mmCIF file of C-alpha atoms in Angstrom:
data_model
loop_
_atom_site.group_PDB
_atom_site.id
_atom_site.type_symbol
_atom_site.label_atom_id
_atom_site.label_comp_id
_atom_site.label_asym_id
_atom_site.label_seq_id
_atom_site.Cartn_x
_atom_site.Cartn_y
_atom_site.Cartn_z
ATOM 1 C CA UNK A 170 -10.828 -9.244 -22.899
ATOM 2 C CA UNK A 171 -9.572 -6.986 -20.087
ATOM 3 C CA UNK A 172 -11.084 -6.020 -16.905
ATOM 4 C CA UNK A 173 -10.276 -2.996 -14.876
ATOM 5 C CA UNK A 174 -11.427 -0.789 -11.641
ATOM 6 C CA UNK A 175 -10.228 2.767 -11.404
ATOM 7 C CA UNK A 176 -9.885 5.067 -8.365
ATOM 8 C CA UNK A 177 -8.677 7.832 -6.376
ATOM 9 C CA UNK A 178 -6.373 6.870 -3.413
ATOM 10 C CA UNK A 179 -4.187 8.623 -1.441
ATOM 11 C CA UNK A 180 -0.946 7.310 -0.068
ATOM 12 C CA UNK A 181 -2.365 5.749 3.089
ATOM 13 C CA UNK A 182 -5.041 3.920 0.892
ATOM 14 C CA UNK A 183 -2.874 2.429 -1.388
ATOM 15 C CA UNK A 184 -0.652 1.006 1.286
ATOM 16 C CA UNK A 185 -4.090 -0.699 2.710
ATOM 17 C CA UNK A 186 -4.997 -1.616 -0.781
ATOM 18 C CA UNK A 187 -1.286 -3.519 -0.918
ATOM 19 C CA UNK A 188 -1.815 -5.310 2.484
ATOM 20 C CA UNK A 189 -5.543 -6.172 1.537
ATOM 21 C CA UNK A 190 -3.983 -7.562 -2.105
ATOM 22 C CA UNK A 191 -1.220 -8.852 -0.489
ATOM 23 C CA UNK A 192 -3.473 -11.025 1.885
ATOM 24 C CA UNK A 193 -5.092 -13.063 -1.455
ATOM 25 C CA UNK A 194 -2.002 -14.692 -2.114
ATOM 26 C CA UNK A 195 1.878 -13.947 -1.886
ATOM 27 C CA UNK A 196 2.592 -11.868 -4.798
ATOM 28 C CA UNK A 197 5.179 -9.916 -6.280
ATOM 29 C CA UNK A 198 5.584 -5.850 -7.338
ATOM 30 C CA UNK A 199 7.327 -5.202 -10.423
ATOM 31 C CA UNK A 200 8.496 -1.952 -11.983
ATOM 32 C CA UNK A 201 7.239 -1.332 -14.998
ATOM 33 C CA UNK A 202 10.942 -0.784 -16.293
ATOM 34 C CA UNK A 203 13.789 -3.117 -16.001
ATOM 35 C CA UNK A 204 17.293 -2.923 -17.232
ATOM 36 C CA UNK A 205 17.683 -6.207 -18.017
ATOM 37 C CA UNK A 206 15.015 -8.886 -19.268
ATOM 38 C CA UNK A 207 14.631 -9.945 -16.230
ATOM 39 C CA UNK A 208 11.996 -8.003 -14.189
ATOM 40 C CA UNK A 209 12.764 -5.502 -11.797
ATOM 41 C CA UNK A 210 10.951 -6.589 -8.485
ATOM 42 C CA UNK A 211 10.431 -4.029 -5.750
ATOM 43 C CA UNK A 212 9.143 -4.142 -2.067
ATOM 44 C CA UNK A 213 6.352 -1.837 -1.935
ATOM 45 C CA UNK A 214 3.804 0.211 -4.375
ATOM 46 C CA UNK A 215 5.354 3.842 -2.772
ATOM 47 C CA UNK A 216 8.755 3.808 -4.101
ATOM 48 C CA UNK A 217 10.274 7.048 -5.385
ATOM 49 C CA UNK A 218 13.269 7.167 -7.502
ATOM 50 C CA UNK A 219 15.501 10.369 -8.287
ATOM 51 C CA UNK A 220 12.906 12.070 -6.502
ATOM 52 C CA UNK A 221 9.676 10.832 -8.246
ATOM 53 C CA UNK A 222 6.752 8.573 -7.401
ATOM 54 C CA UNK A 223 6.717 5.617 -9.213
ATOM 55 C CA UNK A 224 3.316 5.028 -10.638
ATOM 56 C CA UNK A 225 3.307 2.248 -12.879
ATOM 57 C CA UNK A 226 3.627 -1.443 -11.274
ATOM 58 C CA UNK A 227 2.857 -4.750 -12.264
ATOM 59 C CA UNK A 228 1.266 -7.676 -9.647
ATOM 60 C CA UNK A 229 2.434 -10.853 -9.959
ATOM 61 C CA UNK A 230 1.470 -14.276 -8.045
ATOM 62 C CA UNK A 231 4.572 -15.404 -6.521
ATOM 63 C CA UNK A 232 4.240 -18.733 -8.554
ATOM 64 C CA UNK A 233 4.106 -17.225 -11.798
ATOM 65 C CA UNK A 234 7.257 -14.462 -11.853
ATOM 66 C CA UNK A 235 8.890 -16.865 -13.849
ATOM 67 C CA UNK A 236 6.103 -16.851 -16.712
ATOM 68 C CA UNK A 237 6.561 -13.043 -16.880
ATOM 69 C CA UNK A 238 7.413 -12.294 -20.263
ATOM 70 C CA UNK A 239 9.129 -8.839 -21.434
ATOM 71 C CA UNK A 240 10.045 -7.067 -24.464
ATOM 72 C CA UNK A 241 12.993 -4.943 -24.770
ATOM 73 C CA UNK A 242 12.397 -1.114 -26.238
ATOM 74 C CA UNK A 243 15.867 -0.204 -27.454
ATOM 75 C CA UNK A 244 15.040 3.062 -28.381
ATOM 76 C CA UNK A 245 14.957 3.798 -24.261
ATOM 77 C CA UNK A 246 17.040 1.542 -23.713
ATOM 78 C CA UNK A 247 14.772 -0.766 -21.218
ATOM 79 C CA UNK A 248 12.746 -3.777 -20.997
ATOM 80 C CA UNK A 249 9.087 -3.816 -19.948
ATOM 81 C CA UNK A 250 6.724 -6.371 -18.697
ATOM 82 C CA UNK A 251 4.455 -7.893 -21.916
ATOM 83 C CA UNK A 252 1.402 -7.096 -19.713
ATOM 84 C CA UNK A 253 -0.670 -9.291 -22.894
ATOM 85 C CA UNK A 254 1.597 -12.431 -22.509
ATOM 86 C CA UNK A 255 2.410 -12.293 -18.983
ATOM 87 C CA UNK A 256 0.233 -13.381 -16.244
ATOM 88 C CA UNK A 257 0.143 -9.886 -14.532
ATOM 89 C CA UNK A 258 -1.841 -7.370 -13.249
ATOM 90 C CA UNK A 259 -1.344 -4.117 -14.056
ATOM 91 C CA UNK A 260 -1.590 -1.462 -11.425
ATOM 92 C CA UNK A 261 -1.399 2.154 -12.036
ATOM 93 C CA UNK A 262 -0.704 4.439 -8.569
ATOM 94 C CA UNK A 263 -2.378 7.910 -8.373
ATOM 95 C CA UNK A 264 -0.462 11.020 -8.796
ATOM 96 C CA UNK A 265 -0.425 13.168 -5.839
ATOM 97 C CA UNK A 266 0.826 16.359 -4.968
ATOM 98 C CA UNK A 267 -1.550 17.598 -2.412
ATOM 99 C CA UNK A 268 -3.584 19.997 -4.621
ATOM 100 C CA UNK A 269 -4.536 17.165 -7.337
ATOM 101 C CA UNK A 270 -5.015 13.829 -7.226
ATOM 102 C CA UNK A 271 -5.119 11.890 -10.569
ATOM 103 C CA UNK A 272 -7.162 8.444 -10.918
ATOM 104 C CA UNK A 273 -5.604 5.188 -11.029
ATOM 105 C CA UNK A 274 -6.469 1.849 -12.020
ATOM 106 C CA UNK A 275 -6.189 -1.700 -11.486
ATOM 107 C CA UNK A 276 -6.084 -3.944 -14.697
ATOM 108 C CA UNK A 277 -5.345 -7.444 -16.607
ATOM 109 C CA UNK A 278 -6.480 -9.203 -19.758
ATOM 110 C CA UNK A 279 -7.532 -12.592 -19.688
ATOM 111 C CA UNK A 280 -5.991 -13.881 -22.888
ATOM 112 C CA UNK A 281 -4.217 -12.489 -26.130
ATOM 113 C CA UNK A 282 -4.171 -13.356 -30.326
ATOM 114 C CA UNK A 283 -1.874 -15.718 -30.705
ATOM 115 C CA UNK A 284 0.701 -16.064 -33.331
ATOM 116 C CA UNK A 285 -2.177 -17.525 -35.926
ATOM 117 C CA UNK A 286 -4.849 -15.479 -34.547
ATOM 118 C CA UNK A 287 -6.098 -17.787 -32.182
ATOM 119 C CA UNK A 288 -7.179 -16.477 -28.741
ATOM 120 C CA UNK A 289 -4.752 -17.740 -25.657
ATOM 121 C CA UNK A 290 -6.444 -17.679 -22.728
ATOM 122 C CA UNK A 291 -4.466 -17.316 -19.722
ATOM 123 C CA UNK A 292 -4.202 -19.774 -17.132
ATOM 124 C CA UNK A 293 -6.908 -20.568 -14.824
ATOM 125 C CA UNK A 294 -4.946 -20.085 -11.910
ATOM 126 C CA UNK A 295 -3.912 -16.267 -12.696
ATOM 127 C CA UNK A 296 -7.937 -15.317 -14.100
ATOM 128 C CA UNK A 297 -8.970 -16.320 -10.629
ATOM 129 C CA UNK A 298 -6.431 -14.802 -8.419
ATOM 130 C CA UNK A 299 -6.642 -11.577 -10.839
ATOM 131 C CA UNK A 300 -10.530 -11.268 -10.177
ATOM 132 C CA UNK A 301 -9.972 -11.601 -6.554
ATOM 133 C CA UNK A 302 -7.351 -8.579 -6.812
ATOM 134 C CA UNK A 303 -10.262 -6.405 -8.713
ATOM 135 C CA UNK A 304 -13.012 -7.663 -5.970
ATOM 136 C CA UNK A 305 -10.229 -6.534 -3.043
ATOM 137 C CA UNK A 306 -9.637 -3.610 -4.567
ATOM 138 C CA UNK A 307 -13.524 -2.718 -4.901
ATOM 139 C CA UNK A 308 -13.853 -3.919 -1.444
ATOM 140 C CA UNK A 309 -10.922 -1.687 -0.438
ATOM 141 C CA UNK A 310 -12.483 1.656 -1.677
ATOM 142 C CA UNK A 311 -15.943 2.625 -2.151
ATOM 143 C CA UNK A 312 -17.788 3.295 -4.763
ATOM 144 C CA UNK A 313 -17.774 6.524 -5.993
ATOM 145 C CA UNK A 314 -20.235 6.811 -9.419
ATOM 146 C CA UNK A 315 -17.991 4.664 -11.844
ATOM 147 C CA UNK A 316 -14.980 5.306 -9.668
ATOM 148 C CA UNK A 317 -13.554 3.830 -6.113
ATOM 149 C CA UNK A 318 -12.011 6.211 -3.567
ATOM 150 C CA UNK A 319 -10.390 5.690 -0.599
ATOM 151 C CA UNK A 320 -10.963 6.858 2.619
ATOM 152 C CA UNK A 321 -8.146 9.087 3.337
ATOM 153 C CA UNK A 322 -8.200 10.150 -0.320
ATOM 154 C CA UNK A 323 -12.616 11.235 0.510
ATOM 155 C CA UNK A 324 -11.234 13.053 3.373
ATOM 156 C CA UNK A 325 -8.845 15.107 2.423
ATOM 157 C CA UNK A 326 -11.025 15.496 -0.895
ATOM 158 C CA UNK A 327 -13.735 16.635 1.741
ATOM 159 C CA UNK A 328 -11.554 19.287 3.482
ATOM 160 C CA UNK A 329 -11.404 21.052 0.212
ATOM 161 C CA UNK A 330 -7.895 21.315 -0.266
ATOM 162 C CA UNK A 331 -7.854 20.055 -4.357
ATOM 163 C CA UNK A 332 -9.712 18.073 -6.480
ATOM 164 C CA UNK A 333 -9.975 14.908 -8.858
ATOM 165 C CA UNK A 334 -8.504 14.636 -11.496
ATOM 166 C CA UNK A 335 -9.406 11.651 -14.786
#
C-alpha cells in the first residue's frame, strides 16, 4: 500500500520542507537517475543540471542507502532507484517558472509482491521514519482542500501573477 501528500511549493518552501525533513533523521537525496548501479546522491532538492530543475528525488535514511536497490533501463542507458524494493521515499519537486506552478508530491509504499506473490513488508524502521516525513511535510504546508501549499508558494499565488497547476 502506498501513502502520499501532494502540494504546491515554491523554491523557498521546499528548501524549509528539506531542513524540516532533514531534522527527523539524517537522510540522504538521490537522483532519480544514476549512471552506474550505484545511486547518484546529491546535496540538496534544488539542483539544476544543463540548465534544468531537477524534479524527481528519492529520500533515504542515512542507515539504509545501502538497501537501495536499482534496476538498470538500457534502453536510456541509466539506472533508477526500485522505489518498490528500496526503502525510499519518493519526492517529486514542483515545476516552476514563475507563471505556473505544477503540484508535487511526497510518496512511499510500505511493502511489495514478492517473488511468489507474497506481500514484503518493509522494515519497521523505514514505515516509521517514512510517516514522520509525510506528517513533516503536512506540518510544513497547509492544507489547501486535498492539497498542501506553502507559504511563499500562497503568496505569490495571492499576488496573482499565475496559477496552479495538477
Amino acid at each position: 500500500m502506498g501513502r502520499q501528500v501532494t502540494f504546491f511549493a515554491a523554491p523557498d518552501d521546499i528548501a524549509q520542507l528539506q531542513h524540516r525533513i532533514g531534522d527527523i533523521e539524517p537522510m540522504c537525496i538521490l537522483h532519480d537517475r544514476s549512471p552506474t548501479a550505484k545511486p547518484r546522491v546529491l546535496p540538496t532538492l534544488d539542483v539544476a543540471e544543463d540548465g534544468q530543475s531537477l524534479l524527481f528525488y528519492f529520500l533515504v535514511r542515512e542507515i539504509d542507502l545501502a538497501q537501495v536497490v536499482t534496476r538498470h533501463v538500457p534502453a536510456q542507458g541509466y539506472w533508477t532507484v526500485d522505489v518498490l524494493r528500496s526503502p525510499v521515499v519518493e519526492f517529486d519537486g514542483c515545476f516552476f517558472d514563475g507563471t505556473v506552478l505544477r503540484r508535487g508530491r511526497v510518496y512511499y509504499v510500505e511493502g511489495f509482491y514478492g517473488e511468489n506473490d507474497e506481500w514484503i513488508e518493509k522494515p519497521e524502521g523505514f514505515r516509521s521514519w517514512a510517516k514522520r516525513v509525510l506528517k513533516a511535510t503536512k506540518k510544513c504546508l497547509k492544507r489547501r482542500g486535498s492539497d498542501y501549499i506553502g507559504a511563499a508558494a500562497a503568496e505569490w499565488l495571492a499576488q496573482g501573477d499565475g496559477k496552479l497547476v495538477t
